[in-house]
CSV table of N, CA and C in Angstrom, one decimal:
chain,number,residue,atom,x,y,z
U,1,GLU,N,76.9,125.6,105.1
U,1,GLU,CA,76.6,124.4,104.6
U,1,GLU,C,77.8,123.7,104.3
U,2,VAL,N,77.9,122.4,104.6
U,2,VAL,CA,79.1,121.6,104.4
U,2,VAL,C,79.2,121.2,102.9
U,3,GLN,N,80.2,121.3,102.3
U,3,GLN,CA,80.5,120.8,101.0
U,3,GLN,C,81.6,120.0,100.8
U,4,LEU,N,81.5,118.9,100.0
U,4,LEU,CA,82.5,118.0,99.7
U,4,LEU,C,82.6,118.0,98.2
U,5,VAL,N,83.8,118.2,97.6
U,5,VAL,CA,83.9,118.3,96.1
U,5,VAL,C,85.0,117.3,95.7
U,6,GLU,N,84.6,116.3,94.9
U,6,GLU,CA,85.5,115.3,94.5
U,6,GLU,C,86.0,115.8,93.1
U,7,SER,N,87.3,115.4,92.8
U,7,SER,CA,88.0,115.4,91.6
U,7,SER,C,88.9,114.4,91.3
U,8,GLY,N,89.5,114.4,90.1
U,8,GLY,CA,90.5,113.4,89.8
U,8,GLY,C,90.1,112.1,89.1
U,9,GLY,N,88.8,111.9,88.9
U,9,GLY,CA,88.4,110.7,88.2
U,9,GLY,C,88.8,110.7,86.7
U,10,GLY,N,88.7,109.7,86.0
U,10,GLY,CA,89.0,109.6,84.7
U,10,GLY,C,89.0,108.2,84.0
U,11,SER,N,89.5,108.0,82.9
U,11,SER,CA,89.6,106.7,82.2
U,11,SER,C,90.9,106.3,82.2
U,12,VAL,N,91.2,105.0,82.6
U,12,VAL,CA,92.6,104.6,82.5
U,12,VAL,C,92.5,103.0,82.1
U,13,GLN,N,93.6,102.5,81.7
U,13,GLN,CA,93.7,101.1,81.3
U,13,GLN,C,94.0,100.3,82.7
U,14,ALA,N,93.7,99.1,82.7
U,14,ALA,CA,94.0,98.2,83.7
U,14,ALA,C,95.4,98.3,84.1
U,15,GLY,N,95.7,98.4,85.3
U,15,GLY,CA,97.2,98.5,85.8
U,15,GLY,C,97.6,99.9,86.0
U,16,GLY,N,96.7,100.8,85.6
U,16,GLY,CA,97.1,102.2,85.7
U,16,GLY,C,96.7,102.7,87.2
U,17,SER,N,97.0,104.1,87.3
U,17,SER,CA,96.7,104.8,88.6
U,17,SER,C,95.9,106.0,88.5
U,18,LEU,N,95.3,106.4,89.4
U,18,LEU,CA,94.6,107.7,89.6
U,18,LEU,C,94.7,108.0,91.1
U,19,ARG,N,94.5,109.4,91.2
U,19,ARG,CA,94.5,109.9,92.6
U,19,ARG,C,93.2,110.9,92.7
U,20,LEU,N,92.4,110.4,93.5
U,20,LEU,CA,91.1,111.2,93.7
U,20,LEU,C,91.3,112.2,94.9
U,21,SER,N,90.7,113.3,94.7
U,21,SER,CA,90.8,114.4,95.8
U,21,SER,C,89.3,114.7,96.2
U,22,CYS,N,89.2,115.2,97.5
U,22,CYS,CA,88.0,115.6,98.0
U,22,CYS,C,88.2,116.8,98.9
U,23,ALA,N,87.9,118.0,98.4
U,23,ALA,CA,88.0,119.3,99.1
U,23,ALA,C,86.8,119.5,99.9
U,24,ALA,N,87.1,119.8,101.2
U,24,ALA,CA,85.9,120.1,102.1
U,24,ALA,C,85.9,121.5,102.5
U,25,SER,N,84.6,121.9,102.6
U,25,SER,CA,84.3,123.3,103.0
U,25,SER,C,83.4,123.2,104.3
U,26,ARG,N,83.7,124.2,105.2
U,26,ARG,CA,82.8,124.3,106.4
U,26,ARG,C,82.8,122.9,107.1
U,27,TYR,N,83.9,122.2,107.0
U,27,TYR,CA,83.9,120.9,107.8
U,27,TYR,C,85.5,120.6,107.9
U,28,THR,N,86.0,120.4,109.1
U,28,THR,CA,87.4,120.2,109.4
U,28,THR,C,87.6,118.7,109.4
U,29,ILE,N,88.2,118.2,108.3
U,29,ILE,CA,88.4,116.7,108.1
U,29,ILE,C,89.3,116.2,109.1
U,30,SER,N,90.3,116.9,109.6
U,30,SER,CA,91.2,116.3,110.6
U,30,SER,C,90.5,115.9,111.8
U,31,ASN,N,89.4,116.4,112.2
U,31,ASN,CA,88.7,116.1,113.4
U,31,ASN,C,87.6,115.0,113.3
U,32,HIS,N,87.5,114.5,112.1
U,32,HIS,CA,86.4,113.5,111.9
U,32,HIS,C,86.9,112.4,111.0
U,33,LEU,N,86.0,111.4,111.1
U,33,LEU,CA,86.0,110.3,110.2
U,33,LEU,C,85.7,110.7,108.8
U,34,MET,N,86.5,110.3,107.8
U,34,MET,CA,86.2,110.4,106.4
U,34,MET,C,86.2,109.2,105.6
U,35,GLY,N,85.4,109.0,104.6
U,35,GLY,CA,85.4,107.9,103.9
U,35,GLY,C,85.2,108.0,102.3
U,36,TRP,N,85.7,107.1,101.7
U,36,TRP,CA,85.6,107.0,100.2
U,36,TRP,C,84.6,105.8,99.9
U,37,PHE,N,83.6,106.0,99.0
U,37,PHE,CA,82.7,105.0,98.6
U,37,PHE,C,82.7,104.9,97.1
U,38,ARG,N,82.1,103.9,96.5
U,38,ARG,CA,82.0,103.7,95.1
U,38,ARG,C,80.7,103.0,94.8
U,39,GLN,N,80.2,103.3,93.6
U,39,GLN,CA,78.9,102.7,93.2
U,39,GLN,C,79.0,102.4,91.7
U,40,ALA,N,78.9,101.1,91.3
U,40,ALA,CA,78.9,100.8,89.9
U,40,ALA,C,77.5,100.5,89.5
U,41,PRO,N,77.3,100.8,88.1
U,41,PRO,CA,75.9,100.7,87.7
U,41,PRO,C,75.2,99.4,88.1
U,42,GLY,N,73.9,99.5,88.6
U,42,GLY,CA,73.2,98.4,88.9
U,42,GLY,C,73.6,97.7,90.3
U,43,LYS,N,74.6,98.3,91.0
U,43,LYS,CA,75.1,97.8,92.2
U,43,LYS,C,74.9,98.8,93.4
U,44,GLU,N,74.9,98.3,94.6
U,44,GLU,CA,74.8,99.2,95.8
U,44,GLU,C,76.0,99.9,96.0
U,45,ARG,N,76.0,101.1,96.7
U,45,ARG,CA,77.2,101.9,97.1
U,45,ARG,C,77.8,101.0,98.1
U,46,GLU,N,79.2,100.9,97.9
U,46,GLU,CA,80.1,100.2,98.9
U,46,GLU,C,81.2,101.0,99.4
U,47,GLY,N,81.7,100.7,100.6
U,47,GLY,CA,82.7,101.4,101.2
U,47,GLY,C,84.1,100.9,100.6
U,48,VAL,N,85.0,101.9,100.4
U,48,VAL,CA,86.3,101.6,99.8
U,48,VAL,C,87.4,101.7,100.8
U,49,ALA,N,87.4,102.9,101.4
U,49,ALA,CA,88.4,103.2,102.6
U,49,ALA,C,87.9,104.2,103.4
U,50,ALA,N,88.4,104.3,104.6
U,50,ALA,CA,88.0,105.2,105.6
U,50,ALA,C,89.3,105.7,106.4
U,51,ILE,N,89.4,106.9,106.9
U,51,ILE,CA,90.4,107.4,107.7
U,51,ILE,C,89.7,108.0,109.0
U,52,LEU,N,90.2,107.6,110.1
U,52,LEU,CA,89.7,108.0,111.3
U,52,LEU,C,90.4,109.4,111.8
U,53,SER,N,89.8,110.0,112.7
U,53,SER,CA,90.4,111.3,113.3
U,53,SER,C,91.8,111.1,113.8
U,54,ASP,N,92.1,109.8,114.3
U,54,ASP,CA,93.5,109.5,114.8
U,54,ASP,C,94.4,109.2,113.7
U,55,GLY,N,93.9,109.1,112.5
U,55,GLY,CA,94.8,108.8,111.4
U,55,GLY,C,94.8,107.3,111.0
U,56,SER,N,94.2,106.4,111.7
U,56,SER,CA,94.2,105.1,111.4
U,56,SER,C,93.3,104.9,110.2
U,57,THR,N,93.4,103.9,109.4
U,57,THR,CA,92.7,103.6,108.2
U,57,THR,C,92.1,102.2,108.1
U,58,THR,N,91.1,102.1,107.3
U,58,THR,CA,90.5,100.8,107.1
U,58,THR,C,90.1,100.8,105.6
U,59,TYR,N,90.3,99.5,105.0
U,59,TYR,CA,90.1,99.3,103.6
U,59,TYR,C,89.2,98.1,103.3
U,60,ALA,N,88.5,98.2,102.3
U,60,ALA,CA,87.7,97.1,101.8
U,60,ALA,C,88.7,96.0,101.4
U,61,ASP,N,88.4,94.7,101.5
U,61,ASP,CA,89.3,93.6,101.2
U,61,ASP,C,89.7,93.7,99.7
U,62,SER,N,88.8,94.3,98.8
U,62,SER,CA,88.9,94.3,97.3
U,62,SER,C,90.1,95.2,97.0
U,63,VAL,N,90.3,96.2,97.8
U,63,VAL,CA,91.4,97.3,97.4
U,63,VAL,C,92.6,97.3,98.3
U,64,LYS,N,92.6,96.4,99.3
U,64,LYS,CA,93.8,96.3,100.1
U,64,LYS,C,95.1,96.1,99.4
U,65,GLY,N,96.1,96.9,99.7
U,65,GLY,CA,97.3,96.8,99.0
U,65,GLY,C,97.4,97.6,97.7
U,66,ARG,N,96.3,98.1,97.3
U,66,ARG,CA,96.3,98.8,96.0
U,66,ARG,C,95.9,100.3,96.2
U,67,PHE,N,95.0,100.5,97.1
U,67,PHE,CA,94.6,101.9,97.4
U,67,PHE,C,95.0,102.4,98.7
U,68,THR,N,95.2,103.7,98.8
U,68,THR,CA,95.7,104.4,99.9
U,68,THR,C,94.9,105.6,100.2
U,69,ILE,N,94.3,105.7,101.4
U,69,ILE,CA,93.5,106.9,101.8
U,69,ILE,C,94.5,107.8,102.6
U,70,SER,N,94.4,109.1,102.4
U,70,SER,CA,95.1,110.0,103.1
U,70,SER,C,94.5,111.4,103.2
U,71,ARG,N,95.0,112.3,104.0
U,71,ARG,CA,94.4,113.6,104.0
U,71,ARG,C,95.6,114.6,104.3
U,72,ASP,N,95.3,115.8,103.8
U,72,ASP,CA,96.2,117.0,104.0
U,72,ASP,C,95.4,117.9,104.9
U,73,ASN,N,95.8,117.9,106.1
U,73,ASN,CA,95.0,118.8,107.0
U,73,ASN,C,95.1,120.3,106.7
U,74,ALA,N,96.2,120.8,106.3
U,74,ALA,CA,96.4,122.2,105.9
U,74,ALA,C,95.5,122.6,104.7
U,75,LYS,N,95.3,121.7,103.8
U,75,LYS,CA,94.4,121.8,102.7
U,75,LYS,C,93.0,121.5,102.9
U,76,ASN,N,92.8,120.8,104.0
U,76,ASN,CA,91.5,120.3,104.4
U,76,ASN,C,91.0,119.4,103.2
U,77,THR,N,91.8,118.6,102.7
U,77,THR,CA,91.5,117.7,101.5
U,77,THR,C,91.8,116.3,101.8
U,78,LEU,N,90.9,115.4,101.3
U,78,LEU,CA,91.0,114.0,101.5
U,78,LEU,C,91.5,113.5,100.1
U,79,TYR,N,92.3,112.4,100.2
U,79,TYR,CA,92.8,111.8,98.9
U,79,TYR,C,92.5,110.2,99.0
U,80,LEU,N,92.5,109.7,97.7
U,80,LEU,CA,92.5,108.3,97.4
U,80,LEU,C,93.4,108.0,96.3
U,81,GLN,N,94.5,107.4,96.7
U,81,GLN,CA,95.6,107.0,95.7
U,81,GLN,C,95.2,105.6,95.3
U,82,MET,N,94.9,105.4,94.0
U,82,MET,CA,94.5,104.1,93.4
U,82,MET,C,95.5,103.6,92.5
U,83,ASN,N,96.2,102.5,92.8
U,83,ASN,CA,97.1,101.8,91.9
U,83,ASN,C,96.6,100.5,91.5
U,84,SER,N,97.3,99.9,90.5
U,84,SER,CA,97.0,98.6,90.0
U,84,SER,C,95.4,98.5,89.8
U,85,LEU,N,94.9,99.5,89.0
U,85,LEU,CA,93.5,99.5,88.9
U,85,LEU,C,93.0,98.4,88.1
U,86,LYS,N,91.7,97.9,88.4
U,86,LYS,CA,91.2,96.7,87.6
U,86,LYS,C,89.9,97.1,87.1
U,87,PRO,N,89.4,96.5,86.0
U,87,PRO,CA,88.0,96.9,85.5
U,87,PRO,C,87.0,96.9,86.6
U,88,GLU,N,87.1,96.0,87.5
U,88,GLU,CA,86.0,95.9,88.5
U,88,GLU,C,86.0,97.2,89.5
U,89,ASP,N,87.1,98.0,89.3
U,89,ASP,CA,87.1,99.3,90.2
U,89,ASP,C,86.3,100.3,89.5
U,90,THR,N,85.8,100.0,88.3
U,90,THR,CA,85.0,101.1,87.6
U,90,THR,C,83.7,101.5,88.5
U,91,GLY,N,83.4,102.8,88.4
U,91,GLY,CA,82.2,103.1,89.2
U,91,GLY,C,82.3,104.7,89.5
U,92,MET,N,81.3,105.2,90.1
U,92,MET,CA,81.3,106.6,90.7
U,92,MET,C,81.9,106.6,92.1
U,93,TYR,N,82.8,107.4,92.2
U,93,TYR,CA,83.5,107.4,93.5
U,93,TYR,C,83.1,108.7,94.3
U,94,TYR,N,82.7,108.5,95.6
U,94,TYR,CA,82.2,109.6,96.4
U,94,TYR,C,83.0,109.6,97.7
U,95,CYS,N,83.2,110.9,98.2
U,95,CYS,CA,83.8,111.0,99.6
U,95,CYS,C,82.6,111.4,100.5
U,96,ALA,N,82.6,111.1,101.8
U,96,ALA,CA,81.6,111.2,102.6
U,96,ALA,C,82.1,111.6,104.0
U,97,ALA,N,81.3,112.1,104.8
U,97,ALA,CA,81.5,112.6,106.2
U,97,ALA,C,80.4,112.4,107.1
U,98,PRO,N,80.5,112.1,108.3
U,98,PRO,CA,79.4,112.0,109.2
U,98,PRO,C,79.1,113.4,109.8
U,99,LEU,N,77.9,113.5,110.4
U,99,LEU,CA,77.5,114.9,111.0
U,99,LEU,C,78.6,115.0,112.2
U,100,GLN,N,79.0,116.3,112.4
U,100,GLN,CA,79.9,116.7,113.4
U,100,GLN,C,79.3,116.2,114.7
U,101,GLY,N,80.1,115.5,115.4
U,101,GLY,CA,79.7,115.0,116.8
U,101,GLY,C,79.0,113.7,116.7
U,102,ARG,N,78.8,113.0,115.5
U,102,ARG,CA,78.1,111.8,115.5
U,102,ARG,C,79.3,110.8,115.6
U,103,TRP,N,79.0,109.8,116.6
U,103,TRP,CA,79.9,108.7,116.8
U,103,TRP,C,79.7,107.6,115.9
U,104,VAL,N,80.8,107.1,115.2
U,104,VAL,CA,80.6,106.0,114.3
U,104,VAL,C,81.5,104.8,114.9
U,105,PHE,N,81.0,103.7,115.2
U,105,PHE,CA,81.7,102.6,115.7
U,105,PHE,C,82.6,102.0,114.6
U,106,ARG,N,83.8,101.5,114.9
U,106,ARG,CA,84.8,101.2,114.0
U,106,ARG,C,84.2,100.1,113.0
U,107,PRO,N,83.5,99.1,113.3
U,107,PRO,CA,82.9,98.2,112.4
U,107,PRO,C,81.9,98.8,111.3
U,108,GLN,N,81.6,100.1,111.5
U,108,GLN,CA,80.7,100.7,110.7
U,108,GLN,C,81.3,101.8,109.7
U,109,VAL,N,82.6,101.9,109.8
U,109,VAL,CA,83.2,103.1,109.1
U,109,VAL,C,83.2,102.8,107.6
U,110,LEU,N,82.8,101.7,107.1
U,110,LEU,CA,82.7,101.5,105.6
U,110,LEU,C,81.2,101.2,105.3
U,111,VAL,N,80.3,101.6,106.1
U,111,VAL,CA,78.8,101.4,105.9
U,111,VAL,C,78.3,102.8,105.4
U,112,PRO,N,77.7,102.9,104.3
U,112,PRO,CA,77.2,104.2,103.8
U,112,PRO,C,76.3,104.9,104.8
U,113,SER,N,75.4,104.1,105.4
U,113,SER,CA,74.5,104.8,106.4
U,113,SER,C,75.0,105.5,107.6
U,114,ALA,N,76.3,105.3,107.8
U,114,ALA,CA,77.1,105.9,108.9
U,114,ALA,C,77.4,107.4,108.5
U,115,TYR,N,77.2,107.7,107.3
U,115,TYR,CA,77.7,109.0,106.8
U,115,TYR,C,76.5,109.9,106.3
U,116,ASP,N,76.7,111.2,106.5
U,116,ASP,CA,75.6,112.2,106.3
U,116,ASP,C,75.8,113.2,105.1
U,117,TYR,N,77.1,113.5,105.1
U,117,TYR,CA,77.4,114.4,104.0
U,117,TYR,C,78.1,113.6,102.8
U,118,TRP,N,77.8,114.0,101.6
U,118,TRP,CA,78.3,113.3,100.4
U,118,TRP,C,78.7,114.3,99.3
U,119,GLY,N,79.7,114.1,98.7
U,119,GLY,CA,80.0,114.9,97.5
U,119,GLY,C,79.2,114.3,96.3
U,120,GLN,N,79.4,115.1,95.2
U,120,GLN,CA,78.7,114.7,93.9
U,120,GLN,C,79.2,113.6,93.2
U,121,GLY,N,80.4,113.2,93.5
U,121,GLY,CA,81.0,112.0,92.9
U,121,GLY,C,82.0,112.4,91.6
U,122,THR,N,82.9,111.4,91.5
U,122,THR,CA,83.8,111.5,90.3
U,122,THR,C,83.9,110.2,89.6
U,123,GLN,N,83.8,110.2,88.4
U,123,GLN,CA,83.7,108.8,87.6
U,123,GLN,C,85.0,108.3,87.4
U,124,VAL,N,85.3,107.0,87.7
U,124,VAL,CA,86.4,106.2,87.5
U,124,VAL,C,86.0,105.1,86.5
U,125,THR,N,86.8,105.0,85.3
U,125,THR,CA,86.5,103.9,84.4
U,125,THR,C,87.9,103.2,84.0
U,126,VAL,N,87.9,101.9,84.2
U,126,VAL,CA,89.0,101.2,84.0
U,126,VAL,C,88.7,100.2,82.9
U,127,SER,N,89.5,100.3,81.8
U,127,SER,CA,89.3,99.4,80.7
U,127,SER,C,90.3,98.2,80.7
U,128,SER,N,89.9,97.2,80.1
U,128,SER,CA,90.8,95.9,80.1
U,128,SER,C,91.7,95.9,78.9
């Protein structure tokens, strides 16, 4: 069974930083697209960042220049470095992965329905 376990969330003041981690089990992240998503109360889940198997990355406009997605293949772990945090970044953050062998077109890499495996989430709260 594939497992994705997020960690690193917390409460910070606006302008602060956090680094989220997502440890994967029974799933080789270097071979696949991986994504970070977030969901604020009362809002739909939205894509934040994605990293493709070739290492290329995509970001939502709202986080460009502030967030960085990366991975450590040796540790089979995905990261999201979040800088210059804003109150509107508050939400539950999830990492996600598609079924092995599933092809996801580039325009879809920040769309939740393109992903099949999800972690339990880690809460990020940014106060003003």
